[in-house]
């Protein structure tokens, strides 16, 4: 009997990691019906992070909450409560930025107005519940507010020369004259999951690298970069700290609060017991929406390939698309949904169908 571990990331905006794993299993079973499947849907701190924990941790409970989304309108979402443990007697909360202040929640980009208030409100709700450990994923941000919205929701005040609170979002950064952290809530043990190592400012910083994805233009970027540098000074934050530029500067704001930044894929893998699952596996299938030249830098597929290589398991890849600049040498075989479906549009329209086809193709390849 073949033991197959299914550990894909979500295919961003099209199918969750859990549903991708299920579709791959269906496809594989059509070729190898006797296979034994172990589902370990993965994430690296972005979209699908909370769902990955929910699927893998027994006794996890969804905790509904309504927050102010990145467009300033209420968003009904949830954080996840993991059962108490020796390390966290009050339980662990898993909160992700994607479902509270994420770019997927916007109908249109709001480069100056979107902020991270909702993310902070969800964290505050978890603190109110009495949790003693907090795990946060900060991928898929909609804003470049330096994490000011999040910190404000946790008790910080960012004020102008008159002592009034500044406007939320990047538009308020220029008006910040001083910061008052005296009422900032006390953090529990906080781990921040991110696959980003960018500093807060500079040519690899939050504004320069990620700002255009959120709607900042060429003329906006130097201005916001300078304002983030000034914010770092007010917060006594090293703007060159790796990861401080994640999520529009939210990574740095979390460090100011007392959190520790950690590689997202590795942290998720540890908390869902992925290494133990892979230890007895014959086959490990991973994947993501776009496997490209950046996928070898701490992303889910490359991380999992490394784990599997250490145990001797055969690692396979399924991706929405596989670009020419990507390194597929980590995998014994790979399948591109775009190639199988005949076009990117077709693959995006029916990801579950083409993932089943990919699962069958990969099964036949070994």
Short mmCIF file of C-alpha atoms in Angstrom, two decimals:
data_model
loop_
_atom_site.label_atom_id
_atom_site.label_comp_id
_atom_site.label_asym_id
_atom_site.label_seq_id
_atom_site.Cartn_x
_atom_site.Cartn_y
_atom_site.Cartn_z
CA UNK A 1 0.00 0.00 0.00
CA UNK A 2 1.36 3.40 -0.99
CA UNK A 3 1.29 6.03 1.74
CA UNK A 4 0.69 9.45 0.18
CA UNK A 5 1.00 12.69 2.18
CA UNK A 6 -0.85 15.60 0.61
CA UNK A 7 0.62 18.95 1.67
CA UNK A 8 -0.21 21.68 -0.86
CA UNK A 9 -0.48 25.38 -0.12
CA UNK A 10 -3.66 27.14 -1.22
CA UNK A 11 -3.91 28.09 -4.88
CA UNK A 12 -4.42 31.73 -4.09
CA UNK A 13 -7.87 33.07 -4.90
CA UNK A 14 -9.04 29.82 -6.54
CA UNK A 15 -9.01 26.85 -4.14
CA UNK A 16 -8.07 26.27 -0.51
CA UNK A 17 -5.20 24.04 0.51
CA UNK A 18 -7.61 21.53 2.07
CA UNK A 19 -9.73 21.33 -1.09
CA UNK A 20 -6.61 21.10 -3.26
CA UNK A 21 -5.39 18.17 -1.17
CA UNK A 22 -8.76 16.44 -1.48
CA UNK A 23 -8.81 16.86 -5.27
CA UNK A 24 -5.27 15.54 -5.65
CA UNK A 25 -6.20 12.52 -3.54
CA UNK A 26 -9.24 11.79 -5.72
CA UNK A 27 -7.10 11.90 -8.82
CA UNK A 28 -4.40 9.67 -7.37
CA UNK A 29 -7.00 7.15 -6.12
CA UNK A 30 -8.38 6.81 -9.64
CA UNK A 31 -5.02 5.27 -10.59
CA UNK A 32 -4.02 3.72 -7.26
CA UNK A 33 -7.22 2.97 -5.30
CA UNK A 34 -5.38 1.13 -2.51
CA UNK A 35 -3.29 4.18 -1.55
CA UNK A 36 -3.39 5.42 2.05
CA UNK A 37 -3.79 9.21 2.15
CA UNK A 38 -2.68 11.60 4.90
CA UNK A 39 -3.98 15.14 4.51
CA UNK A 40 -1.74 17.93 5.77
CA UNK A 41 -2.84 21.11 3.93
CA UNK A 42 -0.15 23.74 4.32
CA UNK A 43 0.32 27.50 4.47
CA UNK A 44 3.18 29.93 5.02
CA UNK A 45 1.43 32.74 6.87
CA UNK A 46 -0.77 34.01 4.05
CA UNK A 47 -4.13 32.95 2.75
CA UNK A 48 -5.20 29.59 4.19
CA UNK A 49 -3.04 29.69 7.30
CA UNK A 50 -5.93 29.43 9.76
CA UNK A 51 -7.62 26.74 7.65
CA UNK A 52 -4.43 24.66 7.68
CA UNK A 53 -4.44 24.59 11.47
CA UNK A 54 -8.17 23.86 11.58
CA UNK A 55 -7.73 20.85 9.31
CA UNK A 56 -4.80 19.38 11.20
CA UNK A 57 -5.32 20.11 14.91
CA UNK A 58 -7.91 18.02 16.76
CA UNK A 59 -10.26 20.07 18.91
CA UNK A 60 -9.66 23.37 17.10
CA UNK A 61 -12.65 25.72 17.27
CA UNK A 62 -13.63 28.59 14.97
CA UNK A 63 -14.37 31.77 16.93
CA UNK A 64 -16.54 34.20 14.92
CA UNK A 65 -15.75 37.91 15.05
CA UNK A 66 -16.79 41.03 13.17
CA UNK A 67 -14.00 43.49 12.35
CA UNK A 68 -13.48 46.65 10.35
CA UNK A 69 -12.14 45.39 7.02
CA UNK A 70 -9.54 47.11 4.83
CA UNK A 71 -12.27 49.05 3.02
CA UNK A 72 -13.62 50.39 6.32
CA UNK A 73 -16.75 48.21 6.26
CA UNK A 74 -17.58 45.37 8.65
CA UNK A 75 -16.23 41.93 7.76
CA UNK A 76 -17.56 38.74 9.33
CA UNK A 77 -14.61 36.44 9.88
CA UNK A 78 -13.15 34.08 12.49
CA UNK A 79 -10.02 33.34 14.44
CA UNK A 80 -9.10 29.82 15.51
CA UNK A 81 -8.80 28.56 19.07
CA UNK A 82 -6.47 25.60 19.57
CA UNK A 83 -6.85 23.44 22.71
CA UNK A 84 -4.81 24.18 25.86
CA UNK A 85 -1.35 22.64 26.08
CA UNK A 86 1.60 22.65 28.45
CA UNK A 87 3.09 25.56 26.52
CA UNK A 88 -0.24 27.43 26.31
CA UNK A 89 -2.53 26.56 29.23
CA UNK A 90 -5.03 29.18 28.11
CA UNK A 91 -5.06 27.88 24.56
CA UNK A 92 -3.50 29.17 21.37
CA UNK A 93 -5.17 31.63 19.01
CA UNK A 94 -4.41 31.60 15.32
CA UNK A 95 -5.28 34.86 13.57
CA UNK A 96 -4.49 35.75 9.98
CA UNK A 97 -4.30 39.12 8.34
CA UNK A 98 -5.68 37.78 5.06
CA UNK A 99 -9.19 37.22 6.44
CA UNK A 100 -9.32 40.44 8.44
CA UNK A 101 -7.34 43.09 6.54
CA UNK A 102 -6.37 41.21 3.38
CA UNK A 103 -6.24 42.38 -0.21
CA UNK A 104 -8.74 39.72 -1.30
CA UNK A 105 -11.39 41.56 0.78
CA UNK A 106 -11.19 44.63 -1.47
CA UNK A 107 -13.32 45.26 -4.56
CA UNK A 108 -10.72 47.81 -5.66
CA UNK A 109 -7.25 48.75 -4.42
CA UNK A 110 -7.08 51.41 -1.69
CA UNK A 111 -3.35 52.23 -1.45
CA UNK A 112 -3.83 55.25 0.83
CA UNK A 113 -6.95 54.28 2.77
CA UNK A 114 -6.71 50.53 3.48
CA UNK A 115 -5.33 49.68 6.92
CA UNK A 116 -4.81 46.85 9.40
CA UNK A 117 -7.38 47.83 12.04
CA UNK A 118 -9.43 44.65 11.52
CA UNK A 119 -6.40 42.47 12.07
CA UNK A 120 -5.76 44.19 15.40
CA UNK A 121 -9.43 43.85 16.38
CA UNK A 122 -9.32 40.09 15.78
CA UNK A 123 -6.16 39.84 17.90
CA UNK A 124 -7.89 41.86 20.64
CA UNK A 125 -10.85 39.45 20.56
CA UNK A 126 -8.47 36.53 21.06
CA UNK A 127 -6.78 38.31 23.99
CA UNK A 128 -10.20 38.96 25.54
CA UNK A 129 -10.82 35.21 25.43
CA UNK A 130 -7.78 34.65 27.64
CA UNK A 131 -5.41 32.85 25.26
CA UNK A 132 -1.80 32.51 26.37
CA UNK A 133 -0.16 31.94 23.00
CA UNK A 134 -0.83 33.75 19.73
CA UNK A 135 0.16 32.68 16.23
CA UNK A 136 -0.44 35.23 13.49
CA UNK A 137 -0.08 34.94 9.73
CA UNK A 138 0.55 38.20 7.91
CA UNK A 139 0.46 37.39 4.20
CA UNK A 140 -1.94 38.96 1.67
CA UNK A 141 -1.96 42.44 3.16
CA UNK A 142 -4.04 45.17 1.51
CA UNK A 143 -2.21 48.15 2.98
CA UNK A 144 1.07 49.92 3.65
CA UNK A 145 0.14 51.49 6.97
CA UNK A 146 3.19 50.32 8.90
CA UNK A 147 0.92 48.26 11.15
CA UNK A 148 -0.48 51.43 12.72
CA UNK A 149 -4.06 50.22 12.36
CA UNK A 150 -3.26 46.98 14.16
CA UNK A 151 -1.38 48.72 16.97
CA UNK A 152 -4.20 51.27 17.35
CA UNK A 153 -6.72 48.47 17.81
CA UNK A 154 -4.46 47.13 20.57
CA UNK A 155 -4.32 50.45 22.43
CA UNK A 156 -1.60 52.53 20.77
CA UNK A 157 -2.21 56.14 19.73
CA UNK A 158 -0.69 57.87 16.72
CA UNK A 159 -1.29 61.60 17.00
CA UNK A 160 -0.59 64.77 15.03
CA UNK A 161 0.82 68.09 16.25
CA UNK A 162 -2.51 69.00 17.85
CA UNK A 163 -2.76 65.71 19.74
CA UNK A 164 -5.55 64.35 17.55
CA UNK A 165 -5.45 60.82 16.17
CA UNK A 166 -4.21 60.70 12.59
CA UNK A 167 -6.23 59.23 9.73
CA UNK A 168 -5.94 55.46 9.26
CA UNK A 169 -3.95 53.95 6.41
CA UNK A 170 -0.89 55.20 4.59
CA UNK A 171 -2.51 58.62 4.26
CA UNK A 172 -2.08 59.20 7.98
CA UNK A 173 1.62 58.37 8.20
CA UNK A 174 2.81 61.86 7.21
CA UNK A 175 0.83 63.46 10.04
CA UNK A 176 2.21 61.36 12.89
CA UNK A 177 4.03 63.67 15.30
CA UNK A 178 4.24 61.30 18.26
CA UNK A 179 3.31 57.80 19.37
CA UNK A 180 1.79 56.83 22.70
CA UNK A 181 2.19 53.15 23.57
CA UNK A 182 1.27 53.46 27.26
CA UNK A 183 -2.11 51.76 26.81
CA UNK A 184 -0.86 49.07 24.43
CA UNK A 185 -2.14 45.68 25.52
CA UNK A 186 0.35 43.22 27.02
CA UNK A 187 1.23 40.54 24.48
CA UNK A 188 1.17 36.82 25.22
CA UNK A 189 3.82 34.63 23.59
CA UNK A 190 3.45 35.74 19.95
CA UNK A 191 4.86 34.06 16.84
CA UNK A 192 4.52 35.80 13.49
CA UNK A 193 4.38 33.55 10.43
CA UNK A 194 5.76 35.11 7.27
CA UNK A 195 7.63 34.06 4.14
CA UNK A 196 8.96 37.60 3.69
CA UNK A 197 12.43 38.72 4.83
CA UNK A 198 12.27 42.26 3.42
CA UNK A 199 13.27 45.19 5.61
CA UNK A 200 10.86 48.02 6.32
CA UNK A 201 12.48 50.60 4.04
CA UNK A 202 14.80 50.94 1.08
CA UNK A 203 14.83 49.34 -2.35
CA UNK A 204 13.72 46.02 -0.83
CA UNK A 205 11.32 47.62 1.62
CA UNK A 206 7.57 47.49 2.10
CA UNK A 207 6.74 50.43 -0.17
CA UNK A 208 9.19 49.66 -2.98
CA UNK A 209 8.55 45.91 -3.31
CA UNK A 210 4.96 45.41 -2.20
CA UNK A 211 3.46 48.88 -2.54
CA UNK A 212 2.73 48.53 -6.29
CA UNK A 213 0.68 45.38 -5.61
CA UNK A 214 -1.49 47.49 -3.34
CA UNK A 215 -1.84 50.41 -5.73
CA UNK A 216 1.05 52.71 -4.88
CA UNK A 217 2.53 54.38 -7.96
CA UNK A 218 6.11 55.31 -8.75
CA UNK A 219 5.75 58.79 -7.29
CA UNK A 220 4.02 57.50 -4.15
CA UNK A 221 6.71 55.00 -3.22
CA UNK A 222 9.54 57.39 -2.14
CA UNK A 223 7.05 59.36 -0.04
CA UNK A 224 5.67 56.32 1.77
CA UNK A 225 9.17 54.87 2.19
CA UNK A 226 10.32 58.06 3.92
CA UNK A 227 7.24 58.07 6.15
CA UNK A 228 7.82 54.46 7.17
CA UNK A 229 11.42 55.33 8.05
CA UNK A 230 10.19 58.15 10.29
CA UNK A 231 7.61 55.83 11.87
CA UNK A 232 10.37 53.32 12.64
CA UNK A 233 12.31 56.08 14.39
CA UNK A 234 9.26 57.00 16.49
CA UNK A 235 8.77 53.35 17.42
CA UNK A 236 12.50 52.69 18.09
CA UNK A 237 12.39 49.97 15.44
CA UNK A 238 15.38 48.99 13.32
CA UNK A 239 14.07 49.56 9.76
CA UNK A 240 16.64 47.14 8.37
CA UNK A 241 15.32 44.24 10.47
CA UNK A 242 14.57 41.26 8.16
CA UNK A 243 10.83 40.73 7.95
CA UNK A 244 9.90 44.16 9.29
CA UNK A 245 8.63 45.11 5.83
CA UNK A 246 6.19 42.19 5.69
CA UNK A 247 2.51 43.12 5.24
CA UNK A 248 3.18 46.78 4.60
CA UNK A 249 5.26 47.13 7.75
CA UNK A 250 2.98 45.08 10.01
CA UNK A 251 5.87 42.69 10.62
CA UNK A 252 7.83 45.52 12.19
CA UNK A 253 4.84 46.72 14.22
CA UNK A 254 4.41 43.24 15.67
CA UNK A 255 8.08 43.20 16.69
CA UNK A 256 7.50 46.51 18.48
CA UNK A 257 4.61 44.85 20.33
CA UNK A 258 6.92 42.04 21.44
CA UNK A 259 6.40 39.33 18.83
CA UNK A 260 8.97 37.06 17.22
CA UNK A 261 9.13 36.72 13.43
CA UNK A 262 9.43 33.15 12.15
CA UNK A 263 9.54 31.40 8.75
CA UNK A 264 5.89 30.68 8.03
CA UNK A 265 6.13 27.29 6.32
CA UNK A 266 8.39 25.84 9.01
CA UNK A 267 6.18 27.04 11.86
CA UNK A 268 2.97 25.74 10.28
CA UNK A 269 4.65 22.41 9.55
CA UNK A 270 5.72 22.03 13.16
CA UNK A 271 2.33 22.90 14.60
CA UNK A 272 0.43 20.48 12.31
CA UNK A 273 2.92 17.60 12.76
CA UNK A 274 4.03 17.47 9.14
CA UNK A 275 7.45 15.93 9.80
CA UNK A 276 5.88 12.97 11.62
CA UNK A 277 3.42 12.46 8.76
CA UNK A 278 6.20 12.51 6.16
CA UNK A 279 8.46 10.17 8.15
CA UNK A 280 6.47 7.11 7.02
CA UNK A 281 5.45 8.41 3.59
CA UNK A 282 6.27 6.86 0.25
CA UNK A 283 5.00 9.87 -1.70
CA UNK A 284 4.64 13.53 -0.74
CA UNK A 285 2.62 15.83 -3.01
CA UNK A 286 2.87 19.57 -2.56
CA UNK A 287 1.95 22.57 -4.67
CA UNK A 288 0.80 26.18 -4.98
CA UNK A 289 -0.90 28.46 -7.46
CA UNK A 290 2.24 29.72 -9.17
CA UNK A 291 5.53 27.86 -8.89
CA UNK A 292 8.11 30.37 -10.09
CA UNK A 293 11.58 31.72 -9.51
CA UNK A 294 10.65 32.94 -6.01
CA UNK A 295 9.24 29.61 -4.88
CA UNK A 296 12.62 28.29 -3.77
CA UNK A 297 12.98 30.98 -1.08
CA UNK A 298 11.11 29.56 1.92
CA UNK A 299 7.83 28.90 0.13
CA UNK A 300 5.80 25.81 0.91
CA UNK A 301 6.85 23.52 -2.02
CA UNK A 302 10.60 23.97 -1.58
CA UNK A 303 10.36 23.63 2.19
CA UNK A 304 8.39 20.40 1.91
CA UNK A 305 10.77 19.02 -0.72
CA UNK A 306 13.57 19.49 1.79
CA UNK A 307 11.66 17.64 4.52
CA UNK A 308 10.80 14.78 2.20
CA UNK A 309 14.35 14.45 0.87
CA UNK A 310 15.58 13.82 4.42
CA UNK A 311 13.28 10.78 4.75
CA UNK A 312 13.75 9.36 1.27
CA UNK A 313 10.15 9.96 0.22
CA UNK A 314 9.43 10.80 -3.41
CA UNK A 315 8.27 14.40 -3.75
CA UNK A 316 5.85 15.53 -6.46
CA UNK A 317 4.60 18.97 -7.43
CA UNK A 318 1.23 20.21 -8.72
CA UNK A 319 0.93 23.91 -9.50
CA UNK A 320 -1.47 26.20 -11.26
CA UNK A 321 1.40 27.24 -13.45
CA UNK A 322 5.10 26.40 -13.54
CA UNK A 323 7.23 29.20 -14.96
CA UNK A 324 10.37 28.85 -17.02
CA UNK A 325 12.58 30.40 -14.33
CA UNK A 326 11.51 27.92 -11.63
CA UNK A 327 13.61 25.06 -10.30
CA UNK A 328 11.70 21.78 -10.57
CA UNK A 329 14.77 19.64 -9.91
CA UNK A 330 13.55 19.26 -6.31
CA UNK A 331 10.70 17.05 -7.53
CA UNK A 332 10.59 13.62 -9.16
CA UNK A 333 7.70 14.81 -11.34
CA UNK A 334 5.55 17.91 -11.69
CA UNK A 335 2.19 18.82 -13.19
CA UNK A 336 1.01 22.24 -14.37
CA UNK A 337 -2.74 22.81 -14.29
CA UNK A 338 -2.35 25.39 -17.05
CA UNK A 339 -0.73 22.84 -19.33
CA UNK A 340 -3.22 20.09 -18.48
CA UNK A 341 -6.23 22.38 -18.95
CA UNK A 342 -4.85 23.99 -22.10
CA UNK A 343 -4.89 27.57 -20.82
CA UNK A 344 -4.57 29.65 -17.68
CA UNK A 345 -8.22 30.74 -17.88
CA UNK A 346 -9.42 27.15 -18.03
CA UNK A 347 -7.24 26.14 -15.08
CA UNK A 348 -8.45 29.06 -12.98
CA UNK A 349 -12.09 28.37 -13.81
CA UNK A 350 -12.09 24.75 -12.58
CA UNK A 351 -9.11 24.20 -10.27
CA UNK A 352 -10.60 21.14 -8.52
CA UNK A 353 -11.16 19.37 -11.84
CA UNK A 354 -7.64 19.96 -13.05
CA UNK A 355 -6.11 19.08 -9.69
CA UNK A 356 -7.83 15.70 -9.96
CA UNK A 357 -6.28 15.33 -13.42
CA UNK A 358 -2.92 16.36 -11.97
CA UNK A 359 -3.23 13.78 -9.18
CA UNK A 360 -3.86 11.03 -11.70
CA UNK A 361 -1.00 12.22 -13.92
CA UNK A 362 1.42 12.23 -10.98
CA UNK A 363 0.30 8.76 -9.89
CA UNK A 364 1.04 7.40 -13.35
CA UNK A 365 4.42 9.14 -13.41
CA UNK A 366 5.77 7.04 -10.54
#
